[in-house]
PDB file of C-alpha atoms in Angstrom:
ATOM      1  CA  MET A1042       0.075   0.058   0.088  1.00 30.00           C
ATOM      2  CA  PRO A1043       1.519   3.353  -0.993  1.00 32.00           C
ATOM      3  CA  VAL A1044       2.496   5.642   1.950  1.00 33.00           C
ATOM      4  CA  ALA A1045       0.807   9.399   1.591  1.00 33.00           C
ATOM      5  CA  GLY A1046       3.120  11.672  -0.167  1.00 34.00           C
ATOM      6  CA  LEU A1047       5.406   8.999  -1.284  1.00 33.00           C
ATOM      7  CA  SER A1048       3.157   6.734  -3.524  1.00 31.00           C
ATOM      8  CA  LEU A1049       4.188   8.285  -7.003  1.00 31.00           C
ATOM      9  CA  PHE A1050       7.969   7.234  -6.038  1.00 34.00           C
ATOM     10  CA  TRP A1051       6.704   3.551  -5.816  1.00 36.00           C
ATOM     11  CA  MET A1052       4.138   2.952  -8.426  1.00 34.00           C
ATOM     12  CA  PRO A1053       6.145   2.417 -11.588  1.00 37.00           C
ATOM     13  CA  GLU A1054       3.040   1.620 -13.592  1.00 38.00           C
ATOM     14  CA  GLU A1055       2.021   5.360 -13.045  1.00 39.00           C
ATOM     15  CA  LYS A1056       2.926   7.841 -14.923  1.00 38.00           C
ATOM     16  CA  GLY A1057       4.148  10.985 -12.504  1.00 42.00           C
ATOM     17  CA  PHE A1058       6.649  13.746 -11.696  1.00 42.00           C
ATOM     18  CA  GLY A1059       5.114  16.284 -13.826  1.00 47.00           C
ATOM     19  CA  LEU A1060       7.000  15.056 -16.956  1.00 47.00           C
ATOM     20  CA  ASP A1061       4.322  12.943 -18.321  1.00 51.00           C
ATOM     21  CA  LEU A1062       7.689  10.017 -18.356  1.00 49.00           C
ATOM     22  CA  PRO A1063       6.943   6.484 -17.088  1.00 54.00           C
ATOM     23  CA  ALA A1064       8.072   6.054 -13.637  1.00 62.00           C
ATOM     24  CA  THR A1065      11.059   4.259 -14.169  1.00 62.00           C
ATOM     25  CA  SER A1066      14.008   3.957 -11.501  1.00 70.00           C
ATOM     26  CA  SER A1067      15.899   6.799 -12.964  1.00 77.00           C
ATOM     27  CA  THR A1068      12.777   8.911 -13.318  1.00 73.00           C
ATOM     28  CA  VAL A1069      12.256   8.116  -9.542  1.00 73.00           C
ATOM     29  CA  ILE A1070      15.470   8.545  -8.154  1.00 79.00           C
ATOM     30  CA  ALA A1071      15.719  11.786 -10.193  1.00 79.00           C
ATOM     31  CA  ALA A1072      12.626  12.879  -8.563  1.00 77.00           C
ATOM     32  CA  MET A1073      13.511  12.312  -5.259  1.00 76.00           C
ATOM     33  CA  ASN A1074      16.779  13.961  -5.531  1.00 73.00           C
ATOM     34  CA  SER A1075      14.853  17.076  -7.128  1.00 77.00           C
ATOM     35  CA  SER A1076      12.494  16.760  -4.100  1.00 77.00           C
ATOM     36  CA  ILE A1077      15.563  16.157  -1.396  1.00 74.00           C
ATOM     37  CA  LYS A1078      17.468  18.944  -2.761  1.00 80.00           C
ATOM     38  CA  SER A1079      14.748  21.653  -2.140  1.00 78.00           C
ATOM     39  CA  PHE A1080      15.745  20.729   1.737  1.00 79.00           C
ATOM     40  CA  ASP A1081      19.467  20.918   1.204  1.00 81.00           C
ATOM     41  CA  LEU A1082      20.849  20.572   4.708  1.00 85.00           C
ATOM     42  CA  LEU A1083      23.968  22.499   3.651  1.00 87.00           C
ATOM     43  CA  GLU A1084      21.885  25.704   2.860  1.00 88.00           C
ATOM     44  CA  HIS A1085      20.536  25.564   6.623  1.00 89.00           C
ATOM     45  CA  ALA A1086      21.893  28.592   8.745  1.00 92.00           C
ATOM     46  CA  PHE A1087      22.907  25.849  11.311  1.00 92.00           C
ATOM     47  CA  TYR A1088      25.121  24.214   8.641  1.00 91.00           C
ATOM     48  CA  ARG A1089      26.446  27.222   7.526  1.00 93.00           C
ATOM     49  CA  ALA A1090      27.173  28.536  10.756  1.00 95.00           C
ATOM     50  CA  TRP A1091      29.402  25.313  11.534  1.00 95.00           C
ATOM     51  CA  SER A1092      31.123  25.760   8.139  1.00 94.00           C
ATOM     52  CA  GLU A1093      31.728  29.336   8.856  1.00 94.00           C
ATOM     53  CA  GLY A1094      33.021  28.804  12.278  1.00 95.00           C
ATOM     54  CA  THR A1095      31.013  30.990  14.070  1.00 96.00           C
ATOM     55  CA  LEU A1096      28.760  28.034  15.963  1.00 94.00           C
ATOM     56  CA  PRO A1097      29.469  28.212  19.353  1.00 96.00           C
ATOM     57  CA  THR A1098      31.053  24.699  20.826  1.00 96.00           C
ATOM     58  CA  GLU A1099      28.005  24.489  23.322  1.00 96.00           C
ATOM     59  CA  THR A1100      25.752  24.620  20.463  1.00 96.00           C
ATOM     60  CA  LEU A1101      27.541  21.792  18.893  1.00 96.00           C
ATOM     61  CA  ALA A1102      27.494  19.802  22.118  1.00 97.00           C
ATOM     62  CA  LYS A1103      23.473  20.525  22.272  1.00 96.00           C
ATOM     63  CA  TYR A1104      23.622  19.222  18.650  1.00 96.00           C
ATOM     64  CA  ALA A1105      25.543  15.935  19.119  1.00 97.00           C
ATOM     65  CA  ARG A1106      23.413  15.280  22.345  1.00 96.00           C
ATOM     66  CA  GLU A1107      20.021  15.751  20.362  1.00 96.00           C
ATOM     67  CA  TYR A1108      20.733  14.519  16.876  1.00 96.00           C
ATOM     68  CA  GLY A1109      22.160  11.170  18.267  1.00 97.00           C
ATOM     69  CA  ALA A1110      18.669  10.154  18.927  1.00 96.00           C
ATOM     70  CA  PHE A1111      18.223  10.411  15.273  1.00 96.00           C
ATOM     71  CA  ILE A1112      21.452   8.551  14.262  1.00 97.00           C
ATOM     72  CA  ARG A1113      20.272   5.764  16.643  1.00 97.00           C
ATOM     73  CA  SER A1114      17.100   5.120  14.555  1.00 96.00           C
ATOM     74  CA  LEU A1115      19.195   4.133  11.814  1.00 97.00           C
ATOM     75  CA  PRO A1116      19.415   0.499  12.407  1.00 97.00           C
ATOM     76  CA  SER A1117      15.792   0.139  12.758  1.00 97.00           C
ATOM     77  CA  GLY A1118      15.124   1.394   9.192  1.00 97.00           C
ATOM     78  CA  TRP A1119      17.737  -1.113   7.899  1.00 96.00           C
ATOM     79  CA  ARG A1120      16.381  -4.068   9.784  1.00 97.00           C
ATOM     80  CA  THR A1121      12.550  -2.925   8.216  1.00 97.00           C
ATOM     81  CA  LEU A1122      14.338  -3.720   4.882  1.00 96.00           C
ATOM     82  CA  GLY A1123      15.839  -6.982   6.075  1.00 96.00           C
ATOM     83  CA  ASP A1124      19.486  -6.019   6.098  1.00 95.00           C
ATOM     84  CA  GLU A1125      20.972  -6.975   9.250  1.00 97.00           C
ATOM     85  CA  SER A1126      24.399  -6.280   8.094  1.00 95.00           C
ATOM     86  CA  TYR A1127      23.567  -2.754   7.210  1.00 94.00           C
ATOM     87  CA  ALA A1128      21.795  -2.359  10.693  1.00 96.00           C
ATOM     88  CA  LYS A1129      25.080  -3.344  12.330  1.00 97.00           C
ATOM     89  CA  ILE A1130      26.965  -0.993  10.516  1.00 96.00           C
ATOM     90  CA  GLU A1131      24.669   1.459  11.704  1.00 96.00           C
ATOM     91  CA  GLU A1132      24.730   0.462  15.110  1.00 98.00           C
ATOM     92  CA  ALA A1133      28.768   0.914  14.676  1.00 97.00           C
ATOM     93  CA  HIS A1134      28.229   4.707  13.283  1.00 97.00           C
ATOM     94  CA  ALA A1135      25.977   5.366  16.312  1.00 97.00           C
ATOM     95  CA  ALA A1136      28.739   4.479  18.706  1.00 98.00           C
ATOM     96  CA  LEU A1137      31.204   6.886  16.546  1.00 98.00           C
ATOM     97  CA  TRP A1138      28.525   9.648  17.036  1.00 98.00           C
ATOM     98  CA  ASP A1139      28.575   8.467  20.718  1.00 98.00           C
ATOM     99  CA  GLY A1140      32.245   9.506  20.766  1.00 98.00           C
ATOM    100  CA  PHE A1141      31.525  12.865  18.850  1.00 98.00           C
ATOM    101  CA  ALA A1142      29.303  13.728  21.863  1.00 98.00           C
ATOM    102  CA  GLY A1143      31.863  12.386  24.465  1.00 98.00           C
ATOM    103  CA  ALA A1144      34.149  14.545  23.083  1.00 98.00           C
ATOM    104  CA  LEU A1145      31.974  17.251  23.564  1.00 98.00           C
ATOM    105  CA  GLY A1146      31.702  16.545  26.856  1.00 97.00           C
ATOM    106  CA  THR A1147      27.928  15.163  26.619  1.00 97.00           C
ATOM    107  CA  SER A1148      26.192  11.947  25.990  1.00 97.00           C
ATOM    108  CA  VAL A1149      23.348  11.296  23.301  1.00 97.00           C
ATOM    109  CA  GLY A1150      19.996  11.583  25.351  1.00 87.00           C
ATOM    110  CA  GLU A1151      17.461   9.087  24.910  1.00 84.00           C
ATOM    111  CA  ALA A1152      14.446  11.369  24.180  1.00 90.00           C
ATOM    112  CA  PRO A1153      15.371  14.525  22.348  1.00 94.00           C
ATOM    113  CA  GLU A1154      14.121  17.691  23.852  1.00 94.00           C
ATOM    114  CA  VAL A1155      14.420  19.836  20.943  1.00 94.00           C
ATOM    115  CA  ASN A1156      10.939  19.883  19.171  1.00 93.00           C
ATOM    116  CA  GLU A1157      12.478  19.556  15.428  1.00 93.00           C
ATOM    117  CA  VAL A1158      14.811  16.887  16.642  1.00 93.00           C
ATOM    118  CA  ARG A1159      11.742  14.957  18.271  1.00 94.00           C
ATOM    119  CA  THR A1160       9.676  15.350  15.290  1.00 94.00           C
ATOM    120  CA  LEU A1161      12.409  14.089  13.351  1.00 93.00           C
ATOM    121  CA  VAL A1162      12.939  10.891  15.406  1.00 95.00           C
ATOM    122  CA  THR A1163       9.246  10.186  15.486  1.00 95.00           C
ATOM    123  CA  VAL A1164       8.787  10.468  11.442  1.00 94.00           C
ATOM    124  CA  ALA A1165      11.858   8.714  11.096  1.00 95.00           C
ATOM    125  CA  LYS A1166      10.223   5.752  13.332  1.00 95.00           C
ATOM    126  CA  GLU A1167       6.905   5.755  11.915  1.00 95.00           C
ATOM    127  CA  ALA A1168       8.286   5.500   8.424  1.00 95.00           C
ATOM    128  CA  PHE A1169      10.457   2.564   9.387  1.00 96.00           C
ATOM    129  CA  ALA A1170       7.490   0.846  10.907  1.00 95.00           C
ATOM    130  CA  SER A1171       5.013   1.899   7.617  1.00 94.00           C
ATOM    131  CA  GLY A1172       6.804  -1.011   5.052  1.00 92.00           C
ATOM    132  CA  GLU A1173       9.485  -0.689   2.766  1.00 93.00           C
ATOM    133  CA  ALA A1174       8.888   2.194   0.378  1.00 90.00           C
ATOM    134  CA  ALA A1175       8.491   4.530   3.330  1.00 92.00           C
ATOM    135  CA  THR A1176      11.822   3.191   4.945  1.00 94.00           C
ATOM    136  CA  ILE A1177      13.571   3.400   1.410  1.00 92.00           C
ATOM    137  CA  GLY A1178      12.331   7.085   1.370  1.00 90.00           C
ATOM    138  CA  ALA A1179      13.246   8.210   4.862  1.00 92.00           C
ATOM    139  CA  LEU A1180      16.786   6.343   4.520  1.00 94.00           C
ATOM    140  CA  TYR A1181      17.601   7.690   0.985  1.00 90.00           C
ATOM    141  CA  ALA A1182      16.997  11.417   2.102  1.00 90.00           C
ATOM    142  CA  PHE A1183      19.378  11.264   4.902  1.00 91.00           C
ATOM    143  CA  GLU A1184      21.875   8.860   3.118  1.00 92.00           C
ATOM    144  CA  VAL A1185      21.792  10.708  -0.275  1.00 91.00           C
ATOM    145  CA  GLN A1186      23.268  13.873   1.718  1.00 91.00           C
ATOM    146  CA  GLN A1187      25.429  12.290   4.185  1.00 93.00           C
ATOM    147  CA  PRO A1188      28.947  12.612   2.206  1.00 95.00           C
ATOM    148  CA  ALA A1189      28.645  16.223   1.886  1.00 94.00           C
ATOM    149  CA  THR A1190      27.100  17.201   4.984  1.00 95.00           C
ATOM    150  CA  ALA A1191      29.714  14.682   6.780  1.00 96.00           C
ATOM    151  CA  ALA A1192      32.512  16.342   4.569  1.00 96.00           C
ATOM    152  CA  SER A1193      31.333  20.056   5.127  1.00 96.00           C
ATOM    153  CA  LYS A1194      31.137  19.341   9.100  1.00 96.00           C
ATOM    154  CA  LEU A1195      34.513  17.589   9.043  1.00 97.00           C
ATOM    155  CA  GLU A1196      36.031  20.450   7.223  1.00 97.00           C
ATOM    156  CA  GLY A1197      34.458  23.068   9.758  1.00 96.00           C
ATOM    157  CA  LEU A1198      35.800  20.968  12.582  1.00 97.00           C
ATOM    158  CA  LYS A1199      39.333  20.920  11.536  1.00 97.00           C
ATOM    159  CA  THR A1200      39.492  24.665  10.091  1.00 97.00           C
ATOM    160  CA  HIS A1201      37.403  26.217  12.641  1.00 97.00           C
ATOM    161  CA  TYR A1202      37.290  23.975  15.789  1.00 96.00           C
ATOM    162  CA  ALA A1203      40.585  22.571  15.688  1.00 95.00           C
ATOM    163  CA  THR A1204      41.211  22.958  19.568  1.00 96.00           C
ATOM    164  CA  LEU A1205      38.453  20.324  19.991  1.00 97.00           C
ATOM    165  CA  PRO A1206      39.542  16.904  20.722  1.00 97.00           C
ATOM    166  CA  LYS A1207      40.185  14.819  17.596  1.00 96.00           C
ATOM    167  CA  ALA A1208      37.549  12.390  18.835  1.00 96.00           C
ATOM    168  CA  VAL A1209      34.953  14.840  17.416  1.00 97.00           C
ATOM    169  CA  GLN A1210      35.883  13.610  13.838  1.00 98.00           C
ATOM    170  CA  PRO A1211      35.505   9.868  13.339  1.00 98.00           C
ATOM    171  CA  TYR A1212      32.020   9.987  12.521  1.00 97.00           C
ATOM    172  CA  PHE A1213      32.350  12.401  10.050  1.00 97.00           C
ATOM    173  CA  LYS A1214      35.521  10.779   8.442  1.00 97.00           C
ATOM    174  CA  ALA A1215      33.682   7.639   8.377  1.00 96.00           C
ATOM    175  CA  HIS A1216      31.029   9.306   6.086  1.00 96.00           C
ATOM    176  CA  GLU A1217      32.538  11.925   3.835  1.00 95.00           C
ATOM    177  CA  ASN A1218      32.988   9.645   0.986  1.00 93.00           C
ATOM    178  CA  ASP A1219      30.276   7.204   1.920  1.00 90.00           C
ATOM    179  CA  VAL A1220      27.876   6.497  -0.810  1.00 91.00           C
ATOM    180  CA  GLU A1221      27.166   2.707  -0.545  1.00 89.00           C
ATOM    181  CA  GLU A1222      24.153   3.164   1.654  1.00 89.00           C
ATOM    182  CA  ARG A1223      22.586   5.708  -0.976  1.00 88.00           C
ATOM    183  CA  ASP A1224      23.764   3.277  -4.322  1.00 86.00           C
ATOM    184  CA  MET A1225      22.142   0.397  -2.256  1.00 88.00           C
ATOM    185  CA  LEU A1226      19.014   2.081  -1.613  1.00 89.00           C
ATOM    186  CA  GLU A1227      18.889   3.429  -5.321  1.00 86.00           C
ATOM    187  CA  ALA A1228      19.201   0.030  -6.649  1.00 86.00           C
ATOM    188  CA  MET A1229      16.048  -1.166  -4.729  1.00 84.00           C
TER     189      MET A1229
END
């Protein structure tokens, strides 16, 4: 059953995307990428401040504590897709995120306090519980942006936050060139 808002991505027998083209895998991916581009994380004021070195370290710590709840939700998405090996990889990535938070003197909270992060975690968990189509869409929206955002964050850490412990970097180093999950989701 199609999930509201994602049905045209997952019904190849229909035409869609406003292009009067059959919804082939390449048109689905192009439409998803176009939609995701309008939500480019690197254009958000938070990420621009990080890249420019104007984000206070205390804000980085709060981000690490809050956003970690979303990072910890990712293994369940891969489990929905029946991929225990990627779920284990995401658990290892969550441990790297915990190291990021720890290096900033905080730890990942169980329940986010920031409304936007709480909403993100809730929506992700709902998507992961809704079946394969919603899970693929939710994971893809994250994974397609991950290499660029990780590279930008890593560069920002090296350039503007060099006095922080090196333990803030491993999560972002692991993801700056990581396109495997994106490629796998595109092939589904």
